[in-house]
Short mmCIF file of C-alpha atoms in Angstrom, two decimals:
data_model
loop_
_atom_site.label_atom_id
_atom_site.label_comp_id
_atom_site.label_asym_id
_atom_site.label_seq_id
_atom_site.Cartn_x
_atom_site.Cartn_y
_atom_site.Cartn_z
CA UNK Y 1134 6.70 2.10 -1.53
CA UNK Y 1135 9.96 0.54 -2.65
CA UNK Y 1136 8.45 -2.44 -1.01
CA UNK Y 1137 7.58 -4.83 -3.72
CA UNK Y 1138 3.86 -3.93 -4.22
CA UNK Y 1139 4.32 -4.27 -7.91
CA UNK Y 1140 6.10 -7.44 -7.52
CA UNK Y 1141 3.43 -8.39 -5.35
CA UNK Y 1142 0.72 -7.18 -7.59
CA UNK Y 1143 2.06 -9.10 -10.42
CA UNK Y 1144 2.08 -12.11 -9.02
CA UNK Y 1145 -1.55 -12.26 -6.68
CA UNK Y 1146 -3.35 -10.02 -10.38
CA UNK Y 1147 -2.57 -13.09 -11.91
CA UNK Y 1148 -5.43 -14.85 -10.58
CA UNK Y 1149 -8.65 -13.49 -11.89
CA UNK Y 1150 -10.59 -13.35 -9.23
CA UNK Y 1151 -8.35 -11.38 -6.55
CA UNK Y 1152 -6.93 -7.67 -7.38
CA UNK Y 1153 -4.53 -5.33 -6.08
CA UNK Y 1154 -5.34 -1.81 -6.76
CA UNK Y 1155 -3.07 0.36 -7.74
CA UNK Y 1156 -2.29 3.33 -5.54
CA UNK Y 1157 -5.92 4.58 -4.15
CA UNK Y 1158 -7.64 8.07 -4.92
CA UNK Y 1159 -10.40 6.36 -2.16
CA UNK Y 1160 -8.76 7.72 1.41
CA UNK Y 1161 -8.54 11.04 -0.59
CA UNK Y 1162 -11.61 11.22 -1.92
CA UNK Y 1163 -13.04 10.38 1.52
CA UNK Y 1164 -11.16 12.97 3.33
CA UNK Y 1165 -12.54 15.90 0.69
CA UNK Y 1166 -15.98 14.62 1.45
CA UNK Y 1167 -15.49 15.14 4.86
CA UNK Y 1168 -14.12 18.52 4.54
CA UNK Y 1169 -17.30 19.42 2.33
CA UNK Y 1170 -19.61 19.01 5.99
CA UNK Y 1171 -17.30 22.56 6.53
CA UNK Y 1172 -18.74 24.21 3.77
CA UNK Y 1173 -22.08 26.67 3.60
CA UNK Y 1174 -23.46 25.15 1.08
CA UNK Y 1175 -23.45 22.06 2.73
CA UNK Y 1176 -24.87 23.71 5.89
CA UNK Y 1177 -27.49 25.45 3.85
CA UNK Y 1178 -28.74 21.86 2.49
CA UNK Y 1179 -28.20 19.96 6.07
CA UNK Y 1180 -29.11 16.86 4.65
CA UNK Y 1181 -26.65 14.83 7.34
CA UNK Y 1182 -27.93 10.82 6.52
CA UNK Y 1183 -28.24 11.42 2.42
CA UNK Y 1184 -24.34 12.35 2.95
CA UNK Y 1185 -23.54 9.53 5.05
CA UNK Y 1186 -25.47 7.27 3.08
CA UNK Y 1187 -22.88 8.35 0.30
CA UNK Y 1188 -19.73 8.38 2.95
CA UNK Y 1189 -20.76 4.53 3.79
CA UNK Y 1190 -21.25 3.27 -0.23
CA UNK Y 1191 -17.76 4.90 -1.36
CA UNK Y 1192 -15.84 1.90 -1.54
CA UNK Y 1193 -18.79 -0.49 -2.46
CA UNK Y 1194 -19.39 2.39 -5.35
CA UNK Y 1195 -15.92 2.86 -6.33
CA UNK Y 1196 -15.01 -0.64 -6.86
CA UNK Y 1197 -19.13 -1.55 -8.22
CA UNK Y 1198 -17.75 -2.12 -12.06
CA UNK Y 1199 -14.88 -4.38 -11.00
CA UNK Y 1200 -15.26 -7.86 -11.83
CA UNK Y 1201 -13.06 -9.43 -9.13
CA UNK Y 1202 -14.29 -10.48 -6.18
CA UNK Y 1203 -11.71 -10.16 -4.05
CA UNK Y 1204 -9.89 -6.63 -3.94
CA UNK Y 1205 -7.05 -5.16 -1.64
CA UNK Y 1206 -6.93 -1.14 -1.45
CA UNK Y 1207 -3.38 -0.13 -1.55
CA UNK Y 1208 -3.73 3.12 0.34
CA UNK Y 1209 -2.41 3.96 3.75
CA UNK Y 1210 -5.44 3.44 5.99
CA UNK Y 1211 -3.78 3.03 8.83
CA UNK Y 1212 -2.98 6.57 9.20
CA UNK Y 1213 -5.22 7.72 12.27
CA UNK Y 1214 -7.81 9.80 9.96
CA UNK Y 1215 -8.27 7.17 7.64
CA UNK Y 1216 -8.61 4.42 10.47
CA UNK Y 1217 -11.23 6.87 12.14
CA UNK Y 1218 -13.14 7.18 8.80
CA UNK Y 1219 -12.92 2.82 8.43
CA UNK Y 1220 -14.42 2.81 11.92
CA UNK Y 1221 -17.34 5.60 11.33
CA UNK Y 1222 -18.05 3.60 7.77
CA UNK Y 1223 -18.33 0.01 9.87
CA UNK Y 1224 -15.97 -1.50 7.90
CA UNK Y 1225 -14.01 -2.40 11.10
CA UNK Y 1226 -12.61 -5.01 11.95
CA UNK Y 1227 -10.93 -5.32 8.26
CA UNK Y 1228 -7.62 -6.86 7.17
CA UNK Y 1229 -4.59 -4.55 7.05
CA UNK Y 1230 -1.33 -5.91 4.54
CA UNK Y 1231 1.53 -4.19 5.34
CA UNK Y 1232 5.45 -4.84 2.78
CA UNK Y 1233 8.11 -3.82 4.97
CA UNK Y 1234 11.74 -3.16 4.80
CA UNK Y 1235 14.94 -1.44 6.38
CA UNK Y 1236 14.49 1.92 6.15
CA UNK Y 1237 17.94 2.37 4.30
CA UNK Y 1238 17.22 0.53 1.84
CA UNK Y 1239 14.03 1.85 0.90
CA UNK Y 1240 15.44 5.41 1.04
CA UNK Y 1241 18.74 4.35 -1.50
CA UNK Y 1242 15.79 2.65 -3.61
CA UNK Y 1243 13.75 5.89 -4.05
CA UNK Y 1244 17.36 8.06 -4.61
CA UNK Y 1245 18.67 5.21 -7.19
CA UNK Y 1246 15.60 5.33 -9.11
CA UNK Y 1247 14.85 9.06 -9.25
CA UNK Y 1248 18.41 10.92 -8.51
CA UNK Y 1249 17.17 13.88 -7.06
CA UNK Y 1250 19.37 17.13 -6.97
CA UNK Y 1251 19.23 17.76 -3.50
CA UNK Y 1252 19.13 14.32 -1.92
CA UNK Y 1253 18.70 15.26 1.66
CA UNK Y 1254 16.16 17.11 0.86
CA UNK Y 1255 14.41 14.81 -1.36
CA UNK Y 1256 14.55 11.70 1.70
CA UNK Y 1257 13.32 14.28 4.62
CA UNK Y 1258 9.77 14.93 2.10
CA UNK Y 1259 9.91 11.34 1.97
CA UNK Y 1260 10.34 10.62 5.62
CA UNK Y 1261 8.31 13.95 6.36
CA UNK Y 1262 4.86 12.70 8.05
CA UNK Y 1263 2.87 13.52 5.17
CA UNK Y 1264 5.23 11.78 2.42
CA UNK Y 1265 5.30 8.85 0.95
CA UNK Y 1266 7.32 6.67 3.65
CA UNK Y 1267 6.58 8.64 6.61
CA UNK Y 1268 2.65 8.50 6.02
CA UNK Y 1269 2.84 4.46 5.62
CA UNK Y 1270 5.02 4.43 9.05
CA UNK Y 1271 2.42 6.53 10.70
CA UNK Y 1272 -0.29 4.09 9.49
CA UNK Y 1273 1.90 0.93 10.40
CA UNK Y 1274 2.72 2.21 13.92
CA UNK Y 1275 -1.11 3.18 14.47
CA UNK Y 1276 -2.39 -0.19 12.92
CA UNK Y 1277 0.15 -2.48 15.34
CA UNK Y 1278 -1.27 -0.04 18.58
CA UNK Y 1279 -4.74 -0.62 17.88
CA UNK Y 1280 -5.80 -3.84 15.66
CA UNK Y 1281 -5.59 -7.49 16.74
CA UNK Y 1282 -2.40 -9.66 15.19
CA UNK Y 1283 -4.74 -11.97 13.44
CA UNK Y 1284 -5.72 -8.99 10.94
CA UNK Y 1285 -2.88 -7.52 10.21
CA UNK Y 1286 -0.33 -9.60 7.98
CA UNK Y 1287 3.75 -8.58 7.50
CA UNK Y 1288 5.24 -9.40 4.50
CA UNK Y 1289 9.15 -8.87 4.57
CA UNK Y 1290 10.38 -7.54 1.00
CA UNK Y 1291 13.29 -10.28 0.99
CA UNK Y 1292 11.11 -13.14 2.05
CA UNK Y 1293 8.62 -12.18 -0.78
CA UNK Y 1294 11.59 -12.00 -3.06
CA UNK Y 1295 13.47 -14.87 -1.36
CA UNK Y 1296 10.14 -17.22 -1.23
CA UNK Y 1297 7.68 -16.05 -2.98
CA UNK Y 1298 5.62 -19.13 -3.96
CA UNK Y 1299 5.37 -19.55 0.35
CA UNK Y 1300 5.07 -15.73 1.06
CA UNK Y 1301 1.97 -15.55 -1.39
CA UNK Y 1302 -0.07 -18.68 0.12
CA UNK Y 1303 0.55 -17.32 3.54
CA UNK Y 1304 -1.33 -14.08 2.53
CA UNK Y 1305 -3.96 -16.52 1.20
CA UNK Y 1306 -4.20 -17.84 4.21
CA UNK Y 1307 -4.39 -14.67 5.95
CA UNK Y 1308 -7.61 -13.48 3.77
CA UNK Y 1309 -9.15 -16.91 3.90
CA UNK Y 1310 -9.84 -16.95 0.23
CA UNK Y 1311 -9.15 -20.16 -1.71
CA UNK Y 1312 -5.50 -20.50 -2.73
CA UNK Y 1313 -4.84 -19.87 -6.61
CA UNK Y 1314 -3.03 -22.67 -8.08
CA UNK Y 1315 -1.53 -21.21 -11.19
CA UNK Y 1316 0.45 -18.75 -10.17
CA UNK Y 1317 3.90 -18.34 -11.55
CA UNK Y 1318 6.74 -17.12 -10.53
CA UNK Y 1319 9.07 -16.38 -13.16
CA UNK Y 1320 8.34 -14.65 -16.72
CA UNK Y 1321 6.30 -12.54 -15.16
CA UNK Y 1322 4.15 -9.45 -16.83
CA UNK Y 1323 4.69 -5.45 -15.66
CA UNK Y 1324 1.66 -4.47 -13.80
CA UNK Y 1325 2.71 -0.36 -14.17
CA UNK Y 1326 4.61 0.22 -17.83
CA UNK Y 1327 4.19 3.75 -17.23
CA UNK Y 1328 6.45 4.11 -14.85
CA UNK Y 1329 10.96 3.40 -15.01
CA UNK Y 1330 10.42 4.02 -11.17
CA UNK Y 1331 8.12 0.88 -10.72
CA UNK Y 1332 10.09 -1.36 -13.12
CA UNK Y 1333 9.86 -5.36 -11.82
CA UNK Y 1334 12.24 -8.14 -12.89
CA UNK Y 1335 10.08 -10.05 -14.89
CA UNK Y 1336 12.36 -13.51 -15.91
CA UNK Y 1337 13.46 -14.16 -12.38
CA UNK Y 1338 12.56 -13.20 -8.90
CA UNK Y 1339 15.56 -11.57 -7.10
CA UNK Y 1340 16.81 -9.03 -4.94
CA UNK Y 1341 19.66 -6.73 -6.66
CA UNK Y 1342 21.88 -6.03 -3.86
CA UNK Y 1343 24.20 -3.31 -3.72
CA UNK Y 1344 25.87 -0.87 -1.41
CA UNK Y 1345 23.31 1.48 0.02
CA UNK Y 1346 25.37 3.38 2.10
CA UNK Y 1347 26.79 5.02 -1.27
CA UNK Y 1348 23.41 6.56 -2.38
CA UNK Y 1349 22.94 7.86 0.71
CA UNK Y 1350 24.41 11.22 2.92
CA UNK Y 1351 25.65 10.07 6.19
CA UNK Y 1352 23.59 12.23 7.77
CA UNK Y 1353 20.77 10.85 6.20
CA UNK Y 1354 21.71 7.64 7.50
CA UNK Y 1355 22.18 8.74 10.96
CA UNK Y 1356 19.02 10.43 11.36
CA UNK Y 1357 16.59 7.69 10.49
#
């Protein structure tokens, strides 16, 4: 998060045949599933292959009214369970995207855009292994130990915002799906209107800098 996955997504969305989800309820969904096999009800039935036929068709059935053909799960499934659970569903190997960016800046991106009360305490439940940054450095140290380089792609938040137009054929590379030729780059649409947090700059692609260090606590800055 704080990556430029709606940036991203407003750019690749553009081309009718490929889609970026929003975030996924999938890796959830699976790991409730899998908690079910716990249950007594479940024990009572013991019908193991009618639930993994339904464990294996999750994704095919989730994404079974979409008309694209071409879509990329944003979820964190490189976290360890939800690698395990890839690997158990044979959908290994697979392609893993990863947006990355200084630490500091995504935490003074998350504080600028909500203002929490209590900001140290609001950046250690984000860096906290089950939050929203520390899960997706979990999955991205996990992914680099075990995949091959040739599936998993890096996309630096300032080259995507520096170079777009060359950051977003490179990832059509990387899928081997034919390049779409009328993207743009500027005047673009909001993918998430929902949302203040989420907000893109539509007329031009640019990083706003500022100074970070000012949204955060040093000791905040020290420890991660």
């Amino acid at each position: 998060m704080r990556c430029g996955n709606n940036l991203l997504t407003s750019i690749i969305n553009q081309n009718p045949n490929v889609c970026i989800t929003p975030n996924s309820i999938v890796p959830e969904m699976l790991y409730q599933m899998y908690k079910l096999q716990d249950t007594p009800l479940f024990k009572e039935q013991n019908d193991q292959k009618s639930f993994d036929s339904s464990l294996k068709n999750i994704l095919t059935g989730y994404y079974s009214n979409w008309k694209q053909e071409y879509i990329i799960e944003r979820a964190p499934w490189g976290t360890p369970f939800n690698y395990e659970a890839l690997k158990e569903l044979g959908m290994l190997p697979s392609k893993f995207i990863f947006l990355v960016r200084p630490v500091k800046e995504i935490l003074a991106s998350f504080v600028k855009a909500v203002k929490p009360g209590d900001v140290v305490a609001f950046c250690k439940f984000l860096m906290d292994e089950g939050g929203p940054i520390g899960k997706s450095l979990i999955a991205y140290n996990n992914i680099l130990k075990k995949e091959k380089k040739t599936n998993v792609l890096i996309i630096n938040y300032h080259d995507l915002c520096s170079n777009p137009e060359k950051t977003i054929y490179k990832l059509y590379k990387f899928l081997n799906i034919p390049f779409y030729k009328k993207h743009k780059f500027t005047n673009l649409k909001q993918v998430d209107i929902t949302n203040n947090q989420t907000k893109i700059r539509t007329r031009k692609i640019e990083v706003k800098t500022y100074d970070y260090d000012l949204w955060l606590p040093k000791e905040i800055i020290k420890e991660y």
